[in-house]
Coordinates of C-alpha atoms in Angstrom, one line a residue:
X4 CA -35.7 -8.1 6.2
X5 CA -35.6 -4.6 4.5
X6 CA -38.8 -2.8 4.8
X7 CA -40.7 -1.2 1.9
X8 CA -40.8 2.3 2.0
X9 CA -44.0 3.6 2.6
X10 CA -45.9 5.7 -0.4
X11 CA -46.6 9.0 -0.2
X12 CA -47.3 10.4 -3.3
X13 CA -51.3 11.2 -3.7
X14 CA -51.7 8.9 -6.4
X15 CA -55.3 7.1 -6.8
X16 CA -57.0 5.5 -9.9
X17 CA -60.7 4.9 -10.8
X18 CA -61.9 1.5 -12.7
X19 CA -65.4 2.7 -13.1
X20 CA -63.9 6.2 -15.9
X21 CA -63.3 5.5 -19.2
X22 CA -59.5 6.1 -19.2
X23 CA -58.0 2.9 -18.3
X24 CA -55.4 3.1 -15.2
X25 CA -52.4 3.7 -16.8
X26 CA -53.7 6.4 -18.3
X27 CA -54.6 7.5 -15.4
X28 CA -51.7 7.1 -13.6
X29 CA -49.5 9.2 -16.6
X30 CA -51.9 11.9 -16.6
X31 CA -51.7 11.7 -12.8
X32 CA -47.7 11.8 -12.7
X33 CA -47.8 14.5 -15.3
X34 CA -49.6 17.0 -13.3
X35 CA -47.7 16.5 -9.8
X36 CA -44.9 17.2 -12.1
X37 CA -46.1 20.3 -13.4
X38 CA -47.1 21.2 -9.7
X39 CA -43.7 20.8 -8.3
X40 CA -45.2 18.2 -5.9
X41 CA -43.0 15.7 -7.6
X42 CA -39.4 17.8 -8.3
X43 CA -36.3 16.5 -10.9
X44 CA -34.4 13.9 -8.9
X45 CA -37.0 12.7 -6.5
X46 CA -37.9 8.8 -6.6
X47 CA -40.9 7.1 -7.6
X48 CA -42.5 3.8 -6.5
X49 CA -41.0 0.8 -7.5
X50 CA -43.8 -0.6 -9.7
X51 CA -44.5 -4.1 -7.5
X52 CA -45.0 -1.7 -4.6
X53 CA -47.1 0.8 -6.8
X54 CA -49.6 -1.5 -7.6
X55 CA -49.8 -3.2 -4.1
X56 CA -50.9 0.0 -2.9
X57 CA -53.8 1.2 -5.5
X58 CA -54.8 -2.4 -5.5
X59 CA -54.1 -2.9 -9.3
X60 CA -51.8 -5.0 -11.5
X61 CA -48.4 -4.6 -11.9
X62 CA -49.0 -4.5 -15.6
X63 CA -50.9 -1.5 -15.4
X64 CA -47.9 0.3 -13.6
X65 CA -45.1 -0.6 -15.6
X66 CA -47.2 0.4 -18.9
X67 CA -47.3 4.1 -17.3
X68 CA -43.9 4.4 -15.9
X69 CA -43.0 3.1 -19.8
X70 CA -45.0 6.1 -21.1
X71 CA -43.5 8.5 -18.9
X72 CA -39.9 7.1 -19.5
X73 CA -40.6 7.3 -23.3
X74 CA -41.9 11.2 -23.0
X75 CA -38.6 12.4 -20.5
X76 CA -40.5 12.8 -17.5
X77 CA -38.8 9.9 -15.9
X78 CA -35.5 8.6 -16.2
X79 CA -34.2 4.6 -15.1
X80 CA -31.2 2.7 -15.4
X81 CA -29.7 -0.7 -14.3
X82 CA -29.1 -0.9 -10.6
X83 CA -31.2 2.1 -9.1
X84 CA -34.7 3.4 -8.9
X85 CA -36.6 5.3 -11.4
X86 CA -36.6 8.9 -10.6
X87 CA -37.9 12.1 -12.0
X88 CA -35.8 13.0 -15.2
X89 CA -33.0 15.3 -13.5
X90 CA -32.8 17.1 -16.7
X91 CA -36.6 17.8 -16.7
X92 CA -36.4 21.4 -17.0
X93 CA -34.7 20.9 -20.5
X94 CA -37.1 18.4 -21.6
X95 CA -40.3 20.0 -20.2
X96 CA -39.3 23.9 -19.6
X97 CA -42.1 24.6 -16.4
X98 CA -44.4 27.4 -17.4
X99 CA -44.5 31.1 -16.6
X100 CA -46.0 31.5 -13.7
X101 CA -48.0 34.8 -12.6
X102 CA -46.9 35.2 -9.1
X103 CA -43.8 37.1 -8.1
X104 CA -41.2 36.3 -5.5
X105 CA -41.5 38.7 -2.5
X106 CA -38.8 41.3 -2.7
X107 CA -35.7 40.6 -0.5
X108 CA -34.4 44.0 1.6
X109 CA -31.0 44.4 0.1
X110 CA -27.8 43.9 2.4
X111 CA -25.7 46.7 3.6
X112 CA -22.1 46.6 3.2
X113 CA -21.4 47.4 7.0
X114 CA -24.6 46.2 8.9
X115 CA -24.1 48.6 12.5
X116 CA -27.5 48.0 13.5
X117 CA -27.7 47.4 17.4
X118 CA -28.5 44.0 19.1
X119 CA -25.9 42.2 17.1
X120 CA -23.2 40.3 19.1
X121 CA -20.0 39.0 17.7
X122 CA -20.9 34.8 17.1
X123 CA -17.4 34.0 15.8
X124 CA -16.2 32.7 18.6
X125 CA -19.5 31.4 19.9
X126 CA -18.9 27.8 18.6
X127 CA -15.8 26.6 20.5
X128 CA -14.7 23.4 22.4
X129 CA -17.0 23.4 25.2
X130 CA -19.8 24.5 22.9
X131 CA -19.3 21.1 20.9
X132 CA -18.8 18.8 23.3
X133 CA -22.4 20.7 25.2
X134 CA -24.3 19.6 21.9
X135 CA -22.6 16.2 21.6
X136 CA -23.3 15.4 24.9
X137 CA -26.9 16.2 24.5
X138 CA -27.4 15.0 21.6
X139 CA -26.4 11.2 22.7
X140 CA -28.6 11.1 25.5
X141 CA -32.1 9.5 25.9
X142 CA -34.9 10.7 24.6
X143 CA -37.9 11.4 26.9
X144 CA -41.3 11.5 25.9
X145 CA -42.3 15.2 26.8
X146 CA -40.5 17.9 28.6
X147 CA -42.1 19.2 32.0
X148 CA -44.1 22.7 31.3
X149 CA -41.8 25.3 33.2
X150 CA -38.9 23.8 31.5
X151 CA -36.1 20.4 32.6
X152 CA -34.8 20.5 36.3
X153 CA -31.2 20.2 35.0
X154 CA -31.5 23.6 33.0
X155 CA -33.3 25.5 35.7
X156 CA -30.5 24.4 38.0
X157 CA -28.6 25.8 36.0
X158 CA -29.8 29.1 35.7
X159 CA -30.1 29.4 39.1
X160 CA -26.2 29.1 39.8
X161 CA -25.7 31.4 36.9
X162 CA -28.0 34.1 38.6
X163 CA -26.5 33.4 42.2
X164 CA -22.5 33.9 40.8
X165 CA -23.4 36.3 37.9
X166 CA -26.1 38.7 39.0
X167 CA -25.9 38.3 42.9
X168 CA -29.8 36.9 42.6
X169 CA -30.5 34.0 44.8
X170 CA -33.0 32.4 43.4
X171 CA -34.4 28.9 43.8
X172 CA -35.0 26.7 40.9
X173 CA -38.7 26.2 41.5
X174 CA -39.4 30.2 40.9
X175 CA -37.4 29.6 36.9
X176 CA -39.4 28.7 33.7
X177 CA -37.3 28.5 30.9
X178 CA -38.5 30.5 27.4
X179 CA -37.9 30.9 24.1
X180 CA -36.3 34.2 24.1
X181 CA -37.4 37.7 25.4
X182 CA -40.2 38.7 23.4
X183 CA -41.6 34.7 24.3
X184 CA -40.6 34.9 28.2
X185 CA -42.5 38.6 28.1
X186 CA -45.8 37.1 26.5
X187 CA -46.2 34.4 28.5
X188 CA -45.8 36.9 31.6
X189 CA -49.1 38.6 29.7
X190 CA -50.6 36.1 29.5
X191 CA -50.4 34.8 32.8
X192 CA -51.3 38.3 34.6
X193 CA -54.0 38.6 32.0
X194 CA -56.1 35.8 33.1
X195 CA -55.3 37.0 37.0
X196 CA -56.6 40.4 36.3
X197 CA -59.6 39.6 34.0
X198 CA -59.1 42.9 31.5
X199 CA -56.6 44.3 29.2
X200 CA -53.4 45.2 30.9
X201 CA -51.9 48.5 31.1
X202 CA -48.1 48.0 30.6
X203 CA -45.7 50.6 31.3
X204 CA -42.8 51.7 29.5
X205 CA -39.5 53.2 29.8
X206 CA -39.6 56.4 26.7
X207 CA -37.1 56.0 25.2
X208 CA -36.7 52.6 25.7
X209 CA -36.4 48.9 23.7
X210 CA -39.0 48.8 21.0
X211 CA -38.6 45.2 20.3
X212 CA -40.2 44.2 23.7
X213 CA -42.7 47.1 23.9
X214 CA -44.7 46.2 20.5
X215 CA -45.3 43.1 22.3
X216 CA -47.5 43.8 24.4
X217 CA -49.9 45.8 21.9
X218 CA -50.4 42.3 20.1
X219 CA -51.8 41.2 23.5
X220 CA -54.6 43.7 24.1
X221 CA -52.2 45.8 26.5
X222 CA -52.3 49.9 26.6
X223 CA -48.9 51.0 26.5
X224 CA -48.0 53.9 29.4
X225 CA -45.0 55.9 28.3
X226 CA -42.5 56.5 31.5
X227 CA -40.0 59.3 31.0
X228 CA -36.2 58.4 31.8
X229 CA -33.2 60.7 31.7
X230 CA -29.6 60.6 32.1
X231 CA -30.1 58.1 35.5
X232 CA -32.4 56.0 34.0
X233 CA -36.2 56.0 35.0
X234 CA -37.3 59.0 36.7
X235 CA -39.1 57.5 39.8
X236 CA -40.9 60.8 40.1
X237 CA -42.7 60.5 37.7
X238 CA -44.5 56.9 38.2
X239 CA -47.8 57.2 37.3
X240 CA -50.5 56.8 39.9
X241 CA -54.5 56.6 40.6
X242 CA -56.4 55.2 37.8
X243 CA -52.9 56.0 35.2
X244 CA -50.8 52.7 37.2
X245 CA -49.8 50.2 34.8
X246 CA -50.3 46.6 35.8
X247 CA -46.8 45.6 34.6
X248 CA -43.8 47.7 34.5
X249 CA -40.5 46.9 31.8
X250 CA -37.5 48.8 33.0
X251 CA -33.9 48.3 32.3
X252 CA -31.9 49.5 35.6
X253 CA -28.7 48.0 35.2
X254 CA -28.2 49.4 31.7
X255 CA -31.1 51.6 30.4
X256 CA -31.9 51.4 26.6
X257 CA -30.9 53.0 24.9
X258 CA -29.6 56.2 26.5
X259 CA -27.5 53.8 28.9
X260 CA -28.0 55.2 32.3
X261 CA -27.8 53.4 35.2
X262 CA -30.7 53.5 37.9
X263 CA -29.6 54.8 41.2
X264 CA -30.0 52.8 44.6
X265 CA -32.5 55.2 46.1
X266 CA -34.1 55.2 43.0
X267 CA -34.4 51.4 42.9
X268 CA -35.5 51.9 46.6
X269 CA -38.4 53.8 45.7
X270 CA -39.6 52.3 42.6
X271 CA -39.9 49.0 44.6
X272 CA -42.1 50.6 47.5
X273 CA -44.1 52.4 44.6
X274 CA -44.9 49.2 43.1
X275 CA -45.4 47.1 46.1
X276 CA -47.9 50.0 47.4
X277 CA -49.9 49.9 43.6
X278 CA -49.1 46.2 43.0
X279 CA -47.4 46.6 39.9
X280 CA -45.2 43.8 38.5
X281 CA -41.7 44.9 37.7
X282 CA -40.3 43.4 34.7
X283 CA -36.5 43.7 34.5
X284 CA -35.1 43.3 31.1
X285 CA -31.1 42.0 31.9
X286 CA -30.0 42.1 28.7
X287 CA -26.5 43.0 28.5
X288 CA -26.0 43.5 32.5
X289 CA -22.5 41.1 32.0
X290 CA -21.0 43.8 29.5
X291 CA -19.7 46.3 31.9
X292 CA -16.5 47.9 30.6
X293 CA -15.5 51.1 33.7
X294 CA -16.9 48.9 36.8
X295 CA -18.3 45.3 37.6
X296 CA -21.8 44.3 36.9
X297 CA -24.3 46.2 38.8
X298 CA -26.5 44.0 41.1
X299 CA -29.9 42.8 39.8
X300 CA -33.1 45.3 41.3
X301 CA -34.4 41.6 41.7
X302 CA -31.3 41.0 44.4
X303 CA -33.6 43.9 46.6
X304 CA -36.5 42.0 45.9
X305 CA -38.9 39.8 48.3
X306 CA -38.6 36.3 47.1
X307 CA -42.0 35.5 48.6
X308 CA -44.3 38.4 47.6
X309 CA -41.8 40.3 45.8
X310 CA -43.1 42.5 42.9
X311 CA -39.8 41.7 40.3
X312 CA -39.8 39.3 37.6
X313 CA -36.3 39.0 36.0
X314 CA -36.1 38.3 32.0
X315 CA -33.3 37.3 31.1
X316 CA -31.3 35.5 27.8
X317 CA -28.4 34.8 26.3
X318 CA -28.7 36.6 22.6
X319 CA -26.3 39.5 24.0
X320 CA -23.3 36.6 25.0
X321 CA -24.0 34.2 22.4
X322 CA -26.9 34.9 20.1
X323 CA -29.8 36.0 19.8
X324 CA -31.1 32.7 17.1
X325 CA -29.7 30.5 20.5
X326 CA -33.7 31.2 21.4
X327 CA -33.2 30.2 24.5
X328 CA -34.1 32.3 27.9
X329 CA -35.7 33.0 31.4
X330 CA -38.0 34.2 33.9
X331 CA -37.3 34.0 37.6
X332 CA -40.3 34.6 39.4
X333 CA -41.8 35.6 42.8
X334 CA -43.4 32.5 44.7
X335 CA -46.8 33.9 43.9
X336 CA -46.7 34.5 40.0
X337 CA -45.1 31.0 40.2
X338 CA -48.5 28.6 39.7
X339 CA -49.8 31.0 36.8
X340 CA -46.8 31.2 34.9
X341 CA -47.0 27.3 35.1
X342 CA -50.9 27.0 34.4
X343 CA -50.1 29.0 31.1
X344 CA -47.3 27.3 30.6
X345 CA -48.8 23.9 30.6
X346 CA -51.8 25.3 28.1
X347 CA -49.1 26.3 25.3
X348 CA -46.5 23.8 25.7
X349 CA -42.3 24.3 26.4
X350 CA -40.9 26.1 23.2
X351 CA -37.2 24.7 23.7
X352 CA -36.5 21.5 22.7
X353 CA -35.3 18.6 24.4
X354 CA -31.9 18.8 22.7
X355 CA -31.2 22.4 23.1
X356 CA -32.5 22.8 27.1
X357 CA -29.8 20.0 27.6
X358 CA -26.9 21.6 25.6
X359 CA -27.5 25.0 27.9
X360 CA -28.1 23.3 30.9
X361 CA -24.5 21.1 29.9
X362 CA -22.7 24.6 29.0
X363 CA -23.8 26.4 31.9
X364 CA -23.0 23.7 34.3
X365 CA -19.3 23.8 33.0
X366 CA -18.9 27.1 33.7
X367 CA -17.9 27.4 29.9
X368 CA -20.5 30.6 29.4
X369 CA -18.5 32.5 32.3
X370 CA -15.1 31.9 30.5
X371 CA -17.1 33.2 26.8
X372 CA -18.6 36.1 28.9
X373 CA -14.9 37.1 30.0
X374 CA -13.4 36.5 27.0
X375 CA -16.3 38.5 25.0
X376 CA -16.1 41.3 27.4
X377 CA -12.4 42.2 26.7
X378 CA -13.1 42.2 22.8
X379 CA -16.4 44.8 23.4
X380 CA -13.7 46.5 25.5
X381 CA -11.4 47.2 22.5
X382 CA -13.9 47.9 20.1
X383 CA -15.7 50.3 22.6
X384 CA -12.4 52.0 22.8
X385 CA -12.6 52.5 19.0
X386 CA -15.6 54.3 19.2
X387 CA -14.4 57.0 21.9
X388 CA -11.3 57.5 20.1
X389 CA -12.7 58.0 16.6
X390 CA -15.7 60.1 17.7
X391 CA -14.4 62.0 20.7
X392 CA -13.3 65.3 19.8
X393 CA -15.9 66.0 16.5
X394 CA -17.5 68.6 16.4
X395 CA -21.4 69.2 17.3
X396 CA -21.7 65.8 18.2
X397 CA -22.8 64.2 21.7
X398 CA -22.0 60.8 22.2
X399 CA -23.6 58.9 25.7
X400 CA -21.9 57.6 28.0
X401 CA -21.0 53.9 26.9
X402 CA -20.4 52.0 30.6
X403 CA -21.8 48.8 29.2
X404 CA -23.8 47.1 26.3
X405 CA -22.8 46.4 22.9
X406 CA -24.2 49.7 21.1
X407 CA -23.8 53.7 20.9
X408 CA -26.5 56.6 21.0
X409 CA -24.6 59.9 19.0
X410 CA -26.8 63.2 18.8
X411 CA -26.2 65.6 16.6
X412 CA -28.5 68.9 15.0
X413 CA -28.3 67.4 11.8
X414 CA -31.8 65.5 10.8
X415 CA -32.1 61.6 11.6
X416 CA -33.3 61.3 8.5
X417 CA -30.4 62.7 6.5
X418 CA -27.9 60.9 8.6
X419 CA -29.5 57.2 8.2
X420 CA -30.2 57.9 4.5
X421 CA -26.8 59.1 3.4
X422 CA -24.9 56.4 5.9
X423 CA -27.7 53.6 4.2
X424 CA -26.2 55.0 0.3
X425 CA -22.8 54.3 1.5
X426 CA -23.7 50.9 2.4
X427 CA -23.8 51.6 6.7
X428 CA -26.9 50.6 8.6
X429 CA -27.6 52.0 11.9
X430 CA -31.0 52.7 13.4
X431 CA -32.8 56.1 14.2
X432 CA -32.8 57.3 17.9
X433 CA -36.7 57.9 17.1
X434 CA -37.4 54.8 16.7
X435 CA -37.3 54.0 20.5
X436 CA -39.9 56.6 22.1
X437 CA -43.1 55.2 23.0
X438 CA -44.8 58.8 23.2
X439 CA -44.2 61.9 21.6
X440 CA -40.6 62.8 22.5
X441 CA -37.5 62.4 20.5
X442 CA -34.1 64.1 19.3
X443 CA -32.2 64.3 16.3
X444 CA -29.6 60.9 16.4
X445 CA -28.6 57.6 15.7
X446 CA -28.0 54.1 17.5
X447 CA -25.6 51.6 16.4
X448 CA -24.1 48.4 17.3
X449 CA -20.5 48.1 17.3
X450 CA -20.2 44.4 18.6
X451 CA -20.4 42.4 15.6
X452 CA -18.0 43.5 13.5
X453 CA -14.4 43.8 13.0
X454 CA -11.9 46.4 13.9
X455 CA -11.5 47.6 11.0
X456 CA -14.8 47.4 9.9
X457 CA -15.8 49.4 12.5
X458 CA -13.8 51.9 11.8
X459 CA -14.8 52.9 8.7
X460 CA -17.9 53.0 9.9
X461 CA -17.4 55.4 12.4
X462 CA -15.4 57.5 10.4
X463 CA -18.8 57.6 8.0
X464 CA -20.6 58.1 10.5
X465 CA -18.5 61.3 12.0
X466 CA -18.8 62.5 8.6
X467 CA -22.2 62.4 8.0
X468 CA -23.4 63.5 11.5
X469 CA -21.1 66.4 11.2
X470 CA -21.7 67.4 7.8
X471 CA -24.0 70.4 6.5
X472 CA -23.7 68.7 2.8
X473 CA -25.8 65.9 1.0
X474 CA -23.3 63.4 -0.1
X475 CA -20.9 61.1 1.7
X476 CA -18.3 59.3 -0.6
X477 CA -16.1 56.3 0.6
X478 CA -13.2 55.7 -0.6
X479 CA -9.9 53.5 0.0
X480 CA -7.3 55.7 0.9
X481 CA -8.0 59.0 -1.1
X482 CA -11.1 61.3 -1.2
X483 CA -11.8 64.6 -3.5
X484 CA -15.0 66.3 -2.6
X485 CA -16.2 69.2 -4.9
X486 CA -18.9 71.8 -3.6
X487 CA -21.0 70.5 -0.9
X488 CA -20.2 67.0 -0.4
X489 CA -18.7 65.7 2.7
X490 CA -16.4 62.9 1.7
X491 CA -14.6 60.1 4.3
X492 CA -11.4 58.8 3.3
X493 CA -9.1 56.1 5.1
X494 CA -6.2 58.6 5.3
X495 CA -6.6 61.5 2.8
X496 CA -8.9 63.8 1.9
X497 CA -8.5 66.9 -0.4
X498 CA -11.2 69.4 -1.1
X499 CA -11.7 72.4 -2.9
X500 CA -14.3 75.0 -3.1
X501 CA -16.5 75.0 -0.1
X502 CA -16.5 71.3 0.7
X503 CA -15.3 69.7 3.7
X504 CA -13.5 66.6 4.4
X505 CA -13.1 64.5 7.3
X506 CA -11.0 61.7 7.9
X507 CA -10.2 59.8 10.8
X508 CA -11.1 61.7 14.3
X509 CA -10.6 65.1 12.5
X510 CA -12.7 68.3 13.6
X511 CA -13.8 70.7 11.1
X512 CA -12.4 74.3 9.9
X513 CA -14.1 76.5 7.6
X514 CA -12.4 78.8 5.1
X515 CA -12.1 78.4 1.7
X516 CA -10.6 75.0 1.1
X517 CA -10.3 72.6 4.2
X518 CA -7.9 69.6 4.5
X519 CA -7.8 67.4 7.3
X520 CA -5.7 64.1 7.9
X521 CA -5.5 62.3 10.6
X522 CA -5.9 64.1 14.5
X523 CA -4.5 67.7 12.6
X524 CA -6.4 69.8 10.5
X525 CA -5.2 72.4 8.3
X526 CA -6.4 75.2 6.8
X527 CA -5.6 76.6 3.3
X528 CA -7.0 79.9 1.5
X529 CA -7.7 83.0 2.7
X530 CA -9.4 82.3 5.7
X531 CA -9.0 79.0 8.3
X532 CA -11.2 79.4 11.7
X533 CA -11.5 75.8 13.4
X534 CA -14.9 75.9 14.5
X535 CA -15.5 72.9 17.8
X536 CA -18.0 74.5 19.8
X537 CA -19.6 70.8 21.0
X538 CA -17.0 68.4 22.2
X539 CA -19.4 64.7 23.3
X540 CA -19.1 63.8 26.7
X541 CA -17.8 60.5 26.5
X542 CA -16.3 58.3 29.3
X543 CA -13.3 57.1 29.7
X544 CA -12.1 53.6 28.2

């Protein structure tokens, strides 16, 4: 028997007004119209089923769908149901209205902003047949607070042969991401403590998890790094310790060092003595490119009473709108993690905790990681051989991750405008101190692009970071730059009067009229003085 589809248009009529009901009803209809409740295309009631529901006659019905059929707001024909006139907007243009669409940022032609992976070859065999499988399975009423067994299995064999962490299922609660996995770690030690946290922070360090804690009631507590990461010596103490601590060890962000063992040594003792909890953001720890992964801090942790809770996700490998991560825990953070848990509910979905839990188990995210790595690899290599060698700029060392910090004495806010007018988007290096330190530079992605792509971009961005002038033009293949503008071309760039032109990985010479193509530069006029007193410390590929 074919069931009647159930009404759910907020129609209602009144036998005690004056209007009778299909006048009613038209009037009805005509505003739900006009308030886009009802839109071109979308079926009405049948009539029979109309008039069963507002308890009225069929008559009644049919007399207003005629009215509204004879003024164009509906539209019937033999064989199918009466819908909203699809041509409505011709026969009743909507009004005007007063509000204005919010403004849309516009899109950059080259988009090197950091935290971008390359998703192109995310969706692959095993990556189908992870969903399909998932997908065809039973559906279960609810899914248990910490997140299903099958995925926290899962993550624990990916910690033990990835990151050296043995780490038992029980102590894993999936999350939603970083940013999700980091408040519900607040939110947890909140209720433990009984006061607003203070939450320490590596400066400079990854803004998107440090303005989370702000939105929590947390103080923030700037920690200064340097070229080794976080400087151990200076870990606040007394009254100034932090409840909870974010560092990045493997990897530091952005400046990219990596935390020394007697470092990690002491930072453990310091926060087992203050009993401070250690967050360690893992982000990109798989995207070593000059040795293999460094082991987790959590590997030197106490599983018991251990201070280290490791957040981890998967928006570096696959992508970041995946929205799917973790926390592995110490036994005692364990039941209020779970309490807290159990309050808010599981973010992931049934579906998508399966399809993870199906792709890790296939060891399909080890084979991506692999393949994923040698691509960064290349691209990485771009970057060393297109900015190594210019002049007054120092590039960090790039051992891992997907992105690049370049200094330079030109202002930030020169750089990122003229780059953002040639269509490049990169990111300030101000943007990532907590306190009041900073320097003049940029960060950008290179991981989600093409080859060539990135290329241009860098060869922009050489230009721009180099360049004393105020306008960067990109071209194809041929550049001309008059007086002060600084112009990056794909192979050739000519300039006369005082301006300078950079193409490819060329350094800069002053004299009257500079050319350079290529790795060579040549000077024309009456004087040419190659000026390179800053090469960039980069290391090797």
């Amino acid at each position: 028997m074919r069931s009647v589809p159930e009404i759910t248009v907020p129609l209602h009529v009144d036998a005690a007004l004056r209007d009778p009901l299909p006048v009613q009803l038209v009037g009805q209809f005509r505003t739900l119209i006009a308030d886009a409740v009802l839109a071109p295309g979308d079926a009405v009631p049948s009539s029979r089923a109309l008039a069963t529901y507002l308890g009225v006659s069929r008559g009644s019905v049919v007399a207003a769908y005629d009215q509204l059929l004879a003024e164009g707001y509906l539209s019937a024909a033999a064989g199918r149901s009466t819908v909203v006139n699809p041509q409505l907007l011709r026969v009743h243009p909507r009004p005007a209205r007063h509000s204005r669409p919010a403004p849309r940022d516009p899109l950059p032609e080259l988009d090197l902003r950091p935290g971008q992976p390359w998703t192109g070859d995310v969706t692959g065999p095993a990556w189908r047949a992870a969903w399909r499988r998932a997908s065809a399975l039973p559906v279960v009423p609810s899914v248990p607070p910490l997140g299903l067994p099958e995925l926290r299995d899962s993550w624990s064999e990916h910690l033990r042969r990835m990151r050296a962490v043995v780490c038992d299922p029980g102590r894993i609660a999936v999350t939603s991401g970083g940013r999700e996995g980091l408040s519900l770690l607040l939110l947890a030690l909140g209720r433990q403590v009984g006061r607003p946290l203070r939450v320490g922070v590596e400066d400079p360090g990854y803004p998107s998890l440090r303005r989370v804690p702000p939105r929590y009631g947390a103080t923030i507590v700037p920690v200064a790094v340097d070229d080794h990461g976080l400087r151990v010596d200076d870990l606040p103490s007394g009254p100034d310790v932090p409840d909870l601590l974010l560092v990045t060890p493997s990897h530091q962000y952005p400046l990219g060092g990596s935390l020394p063992a007697d470092r990690r040594q002491i930072l453990l003792e310091w926060a087992r003595q203050n009993q401070v909890v250690i967050v360690e953001d893992d982000y990109d720890s798989e995207l070593r490119y000059t040795s293999q992964p460094l082991p987790a801090l959590a590997a030197l942790d106490d599983p018991a009473d251990g201070r280290v809770v490791l957040l981890g996700t998967l928006s570096k490998i696959l992508t970041p709108a995946l929205a799917v991560g973790f926390l592995a825990l110490p036994d005692w953070l364990v039941p209020a993690v779970a309490d807290t848990r159990r309050e808010l509910g599981q973010p992931v979905g049934l579906v998508a905790q399966r399809a993870v839990a199906d792709y890790l188990g296939s060891g399909a995210l080890r084979l991506h990681t692999q393949r994923m790595r040698n691509r960064y690899r290349r691209l990485r290599a771009r970057v060393v051989a297109e900015l190594s060698g210019v002049p007054g700029l120092h590039v960090h060392p790039m051992d891992g991750g997907l992105h690049a910090v370049v200094e330079s004495s030109r202002p930030t806010g020169e750089v990122v405008a003229e780059l953002a007018a040639a269509g490049v988007w990169v990111s300030p290096l101000s943007e990532y101190w907590a306190g009041t330190g900073t320097r003049q530079g940029i960060v950008f992605g290179f991981g989600a692009v093409s080859e060539e792509d990135l290329v241009r971009g860098l060869r922009l961005i050489a230009a721009a970071m180099a360049s004393t002038g105020s306008t960067i033009v990109s071209t194809g293949s041929t550049g001309v730059a008059t007086g002060s503008a600084t112009v990056s071309t794909g192979s050739t760039g000519v300039a006369t009067g005082s301006a300078t032109v950079s193409t490819g990985s060329t350094g800069v010479a002053t004299g009257s009229a500079t050319v350079s193509t290529g790795s060579t530069g040549v000077s024309t006029g009456s004087t040419g003085v190659a000026t390179d007193s800053t090469v960039a410390p980069i290391s090797g590929p």
